Coordinates of C-alpha atoms and ligand atoms in Angstrom, one line a residue:
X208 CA -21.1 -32.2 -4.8
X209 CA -18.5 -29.4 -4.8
X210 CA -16.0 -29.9 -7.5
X211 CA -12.4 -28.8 -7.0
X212 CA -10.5 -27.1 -9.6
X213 CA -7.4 -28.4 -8.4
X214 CA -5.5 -31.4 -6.3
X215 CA -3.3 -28.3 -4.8
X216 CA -5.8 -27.4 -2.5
X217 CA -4.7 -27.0 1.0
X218 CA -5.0 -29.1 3.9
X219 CA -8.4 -29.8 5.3
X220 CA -6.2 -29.0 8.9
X221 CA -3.7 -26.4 7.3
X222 CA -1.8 -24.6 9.7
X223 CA 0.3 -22.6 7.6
X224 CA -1.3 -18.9 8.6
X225 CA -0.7 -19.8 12.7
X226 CA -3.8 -16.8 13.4
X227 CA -6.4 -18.4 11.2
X228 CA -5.9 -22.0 12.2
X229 CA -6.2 -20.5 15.7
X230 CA -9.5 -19.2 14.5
X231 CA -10.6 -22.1 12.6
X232 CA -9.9 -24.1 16.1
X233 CA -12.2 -21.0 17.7
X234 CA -14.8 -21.7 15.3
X235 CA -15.1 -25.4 15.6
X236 CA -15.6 -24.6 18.9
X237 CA -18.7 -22.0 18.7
X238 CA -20.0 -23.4 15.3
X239 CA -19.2 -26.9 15.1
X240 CA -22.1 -27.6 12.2
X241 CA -20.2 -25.3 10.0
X242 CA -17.8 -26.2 7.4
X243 CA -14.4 -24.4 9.0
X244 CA -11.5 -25.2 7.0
X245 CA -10.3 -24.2 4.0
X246 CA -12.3 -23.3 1.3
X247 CA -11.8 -25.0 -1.9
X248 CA -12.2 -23.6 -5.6
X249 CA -16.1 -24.2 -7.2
X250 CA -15.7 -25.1 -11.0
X251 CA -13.8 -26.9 -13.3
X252 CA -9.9 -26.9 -14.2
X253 CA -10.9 -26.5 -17.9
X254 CA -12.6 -22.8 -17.4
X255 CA -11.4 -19.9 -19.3
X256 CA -12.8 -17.4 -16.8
X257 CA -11.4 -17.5 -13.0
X258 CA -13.0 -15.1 -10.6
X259 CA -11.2 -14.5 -7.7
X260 CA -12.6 -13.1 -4.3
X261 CA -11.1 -12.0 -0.7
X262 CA -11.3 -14.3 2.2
X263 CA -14.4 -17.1 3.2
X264 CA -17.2 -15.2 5.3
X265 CA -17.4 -16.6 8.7
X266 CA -21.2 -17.0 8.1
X267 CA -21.3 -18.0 4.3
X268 CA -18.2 -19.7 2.4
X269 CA -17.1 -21.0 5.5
X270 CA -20.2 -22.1 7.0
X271 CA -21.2 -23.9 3.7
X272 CA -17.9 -24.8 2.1
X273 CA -18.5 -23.4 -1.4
X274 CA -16.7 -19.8 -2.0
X275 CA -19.7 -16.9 -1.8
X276 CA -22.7 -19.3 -0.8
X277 CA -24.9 -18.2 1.6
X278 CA -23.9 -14.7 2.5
X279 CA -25.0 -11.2 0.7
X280 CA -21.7 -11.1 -1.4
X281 CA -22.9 -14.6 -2.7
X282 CA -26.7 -13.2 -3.5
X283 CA -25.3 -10.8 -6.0
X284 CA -22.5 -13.1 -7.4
X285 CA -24.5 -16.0 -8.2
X286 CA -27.6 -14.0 -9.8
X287 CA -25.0 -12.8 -12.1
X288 CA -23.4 -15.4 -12.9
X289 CA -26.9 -17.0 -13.9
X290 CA -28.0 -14.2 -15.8
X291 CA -24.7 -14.2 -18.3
X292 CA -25.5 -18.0 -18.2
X293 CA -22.0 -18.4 -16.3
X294 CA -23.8 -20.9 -14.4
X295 CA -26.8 -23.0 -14.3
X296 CA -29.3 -24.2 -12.1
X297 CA -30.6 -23.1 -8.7
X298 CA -28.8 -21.1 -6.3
X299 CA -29.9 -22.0 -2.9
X300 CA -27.5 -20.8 -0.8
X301 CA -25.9 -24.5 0.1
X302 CA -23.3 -26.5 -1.6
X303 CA -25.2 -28.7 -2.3
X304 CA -28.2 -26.7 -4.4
X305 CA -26.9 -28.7 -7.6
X306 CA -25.9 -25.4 -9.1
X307 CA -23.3 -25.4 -11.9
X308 CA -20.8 -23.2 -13.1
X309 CA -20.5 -22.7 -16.5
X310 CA -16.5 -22.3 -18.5
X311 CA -15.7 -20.6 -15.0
X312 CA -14.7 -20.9 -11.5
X313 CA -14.4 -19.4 -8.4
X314 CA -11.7 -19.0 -5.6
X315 CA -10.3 -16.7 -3.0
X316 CA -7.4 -15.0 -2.8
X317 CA -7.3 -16.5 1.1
X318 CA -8.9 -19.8 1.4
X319 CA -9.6 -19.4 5.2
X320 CA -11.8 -16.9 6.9
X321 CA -9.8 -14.4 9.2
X322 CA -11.5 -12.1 12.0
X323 CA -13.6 -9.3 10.7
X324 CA -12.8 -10.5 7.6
X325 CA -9.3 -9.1 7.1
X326 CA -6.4 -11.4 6.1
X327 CA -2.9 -9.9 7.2
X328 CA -0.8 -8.8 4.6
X329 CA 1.4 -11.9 5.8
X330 CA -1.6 -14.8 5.0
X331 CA -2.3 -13.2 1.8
X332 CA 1.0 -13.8 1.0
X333 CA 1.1 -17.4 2.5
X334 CA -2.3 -18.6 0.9
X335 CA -0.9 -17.5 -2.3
X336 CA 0.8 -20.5 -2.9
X337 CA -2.8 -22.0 -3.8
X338 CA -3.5 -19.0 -5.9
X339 CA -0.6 -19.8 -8.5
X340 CA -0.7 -23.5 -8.8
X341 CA -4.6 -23.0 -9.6
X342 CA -3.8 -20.3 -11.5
X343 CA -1.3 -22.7 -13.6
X344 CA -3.8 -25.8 -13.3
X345 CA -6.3 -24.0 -15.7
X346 CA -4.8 -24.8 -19.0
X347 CA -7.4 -22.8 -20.9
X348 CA -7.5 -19.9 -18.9
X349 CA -7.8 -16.5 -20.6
X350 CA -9.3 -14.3 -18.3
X351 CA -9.4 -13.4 -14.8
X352 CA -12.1 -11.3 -12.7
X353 CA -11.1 -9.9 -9.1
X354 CA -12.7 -8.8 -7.0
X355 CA -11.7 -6.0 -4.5
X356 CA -8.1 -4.7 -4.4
X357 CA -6.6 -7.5 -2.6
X358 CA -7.7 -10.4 -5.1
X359 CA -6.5 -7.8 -7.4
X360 CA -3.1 -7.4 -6.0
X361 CA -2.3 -11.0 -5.0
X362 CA -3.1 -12.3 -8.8
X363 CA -0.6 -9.9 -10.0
X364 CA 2.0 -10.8 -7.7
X365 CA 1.2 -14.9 -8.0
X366 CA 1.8 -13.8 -12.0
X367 CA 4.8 -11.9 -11.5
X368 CA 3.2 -9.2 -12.4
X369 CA 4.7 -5.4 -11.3
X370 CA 1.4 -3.8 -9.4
X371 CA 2.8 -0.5 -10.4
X372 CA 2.0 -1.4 -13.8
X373 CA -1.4 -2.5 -13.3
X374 CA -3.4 -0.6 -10.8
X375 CA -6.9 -1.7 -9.2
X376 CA -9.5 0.0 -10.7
X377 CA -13.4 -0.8 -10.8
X378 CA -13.9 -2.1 -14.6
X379 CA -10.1 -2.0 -15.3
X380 CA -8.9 -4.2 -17.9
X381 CA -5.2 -5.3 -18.2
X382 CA -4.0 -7.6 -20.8
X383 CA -1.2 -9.9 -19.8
X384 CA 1.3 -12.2 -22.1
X385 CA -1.6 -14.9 -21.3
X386 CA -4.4 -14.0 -19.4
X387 CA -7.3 -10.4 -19.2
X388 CA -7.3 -9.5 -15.9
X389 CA -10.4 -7.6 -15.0
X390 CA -11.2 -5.9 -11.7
X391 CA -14.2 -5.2 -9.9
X392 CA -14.9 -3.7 -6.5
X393 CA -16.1 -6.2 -4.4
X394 CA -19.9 -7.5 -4.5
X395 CA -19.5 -7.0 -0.5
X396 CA -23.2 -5.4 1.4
X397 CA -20.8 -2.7 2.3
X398 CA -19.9 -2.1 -1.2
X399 CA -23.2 -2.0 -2.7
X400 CA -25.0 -0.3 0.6
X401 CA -22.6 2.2 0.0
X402 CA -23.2 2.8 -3.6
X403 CA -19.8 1.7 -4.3
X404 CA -20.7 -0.7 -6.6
X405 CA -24.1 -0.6 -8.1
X406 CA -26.1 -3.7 -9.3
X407 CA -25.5 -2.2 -13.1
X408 CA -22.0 -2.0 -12.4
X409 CA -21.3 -5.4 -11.4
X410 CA -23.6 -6.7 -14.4
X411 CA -21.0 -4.7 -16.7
X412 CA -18.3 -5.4 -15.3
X413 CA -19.3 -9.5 -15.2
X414 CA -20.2 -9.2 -18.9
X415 CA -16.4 -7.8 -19.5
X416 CA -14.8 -11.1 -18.0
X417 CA -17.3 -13.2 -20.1
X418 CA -16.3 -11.5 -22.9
X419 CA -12.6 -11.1 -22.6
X420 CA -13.0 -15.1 -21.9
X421 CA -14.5 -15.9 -24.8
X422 CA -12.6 -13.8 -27.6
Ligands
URA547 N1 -17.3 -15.2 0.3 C1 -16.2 -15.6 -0.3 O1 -16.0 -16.8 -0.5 N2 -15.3 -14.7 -0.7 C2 -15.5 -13.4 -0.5 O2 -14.6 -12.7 -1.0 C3 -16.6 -13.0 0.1 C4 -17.5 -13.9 0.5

């Protein structure tokens, strides 16, 4: 059973982003065995470590319904999460593998998957909404992992934080009057086909947030 980090998720039917509810509508159509709606946060409220991602893959977070499970982005996350023992269990690729996470959760900047995967400017800014009240439901929070530039950006801005002050940057650490916020680049295939983002580097950089949650 997925659990929800928050009551302010949104709507099962939301139609707030006018382009991705057209697209959810699309994909209901073509893939009606897939979950296609918004994706809700994995973990529990009391965490002390949120990560944050992009936008649901067409063919993994919103196929399944859990964020990152059962596309490549997913493969890496999970495996690294288990080896820091920020979860526990099996990951299997469903939602319903039984897996656990452990003092974290997970969430997406943009709870619904756009084409080609990239949210407008204007739906980041819409879905952030969700973003803060989650970010405010986690009464022991104390650190945040991005990951990728827009997760980055849009947790600044649901913070009121200037971005000018705290630029993306792979392994970048800012400390904030209550939170760490550390980025990442994206555990995306491109990212890590690319070399962007090595295996190593994402274990580091995981290892960071743990820590920074846990002082
Ligand atoms: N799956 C997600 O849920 N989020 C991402 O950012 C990528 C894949």
């Amino acid at each position: 059973m997925i659990s929800h980090v928050t009551e302010g998720e949104p709507p099962h039917n939301c139609k707030l982003c006018p382009r991705l509810a057209v697209f959810r509508s699309a994909n209901r159509r073509t893939y009606p065995d897939y979950f296609n709606a918004p994706v809700p946060s994995f973990g529990e409220a009391s965490a002390r470590l949120l990560i944050v991602g992009l936008a649901p893959g067409l063919q993994g977070a919103n196929r399944t319904g859990r964020p990152f499970t059962g596309d490549y982005a997913g493969d890496l996350l999970y495996a690294t999460l288990l080896k820091h023992g920020l979860a526990r269990g099996n990951y299997d690729k469903r939602a319903d593998d039984g897996l656990e996470l452990v003092d974290c959760a997970i969430t997406n900047a943009v709870r619904c998957v756009p084409p080609e995967n990239k949210p407008l400017p204007v739906e980041i800014n819409t879905c952030r909404q969700f973003l803060s009240t989650q970010l405010s439901a986690m009464p022991n929070l104390k650190a945040v992992l991005t990951l990728g530039r827009v997760a980055h950006d849009s947790v600044l801005s649901a913070l009121a934080i200037p971005k000018k002050d705290h630029p993306f940057g792979h392994g970048a650490r800012h400390d904030t009057a209550r939170i760490a916020l550390i980025a990442s680049y994206h555990c995306s295939r491109y990212n890590t086909n690319t070399g962007v983002l090595t295996e190593e580097m994402f274990d580091a950089v995981v290892g960071a947030a743990k820590q920074a949650a846990t002082d």
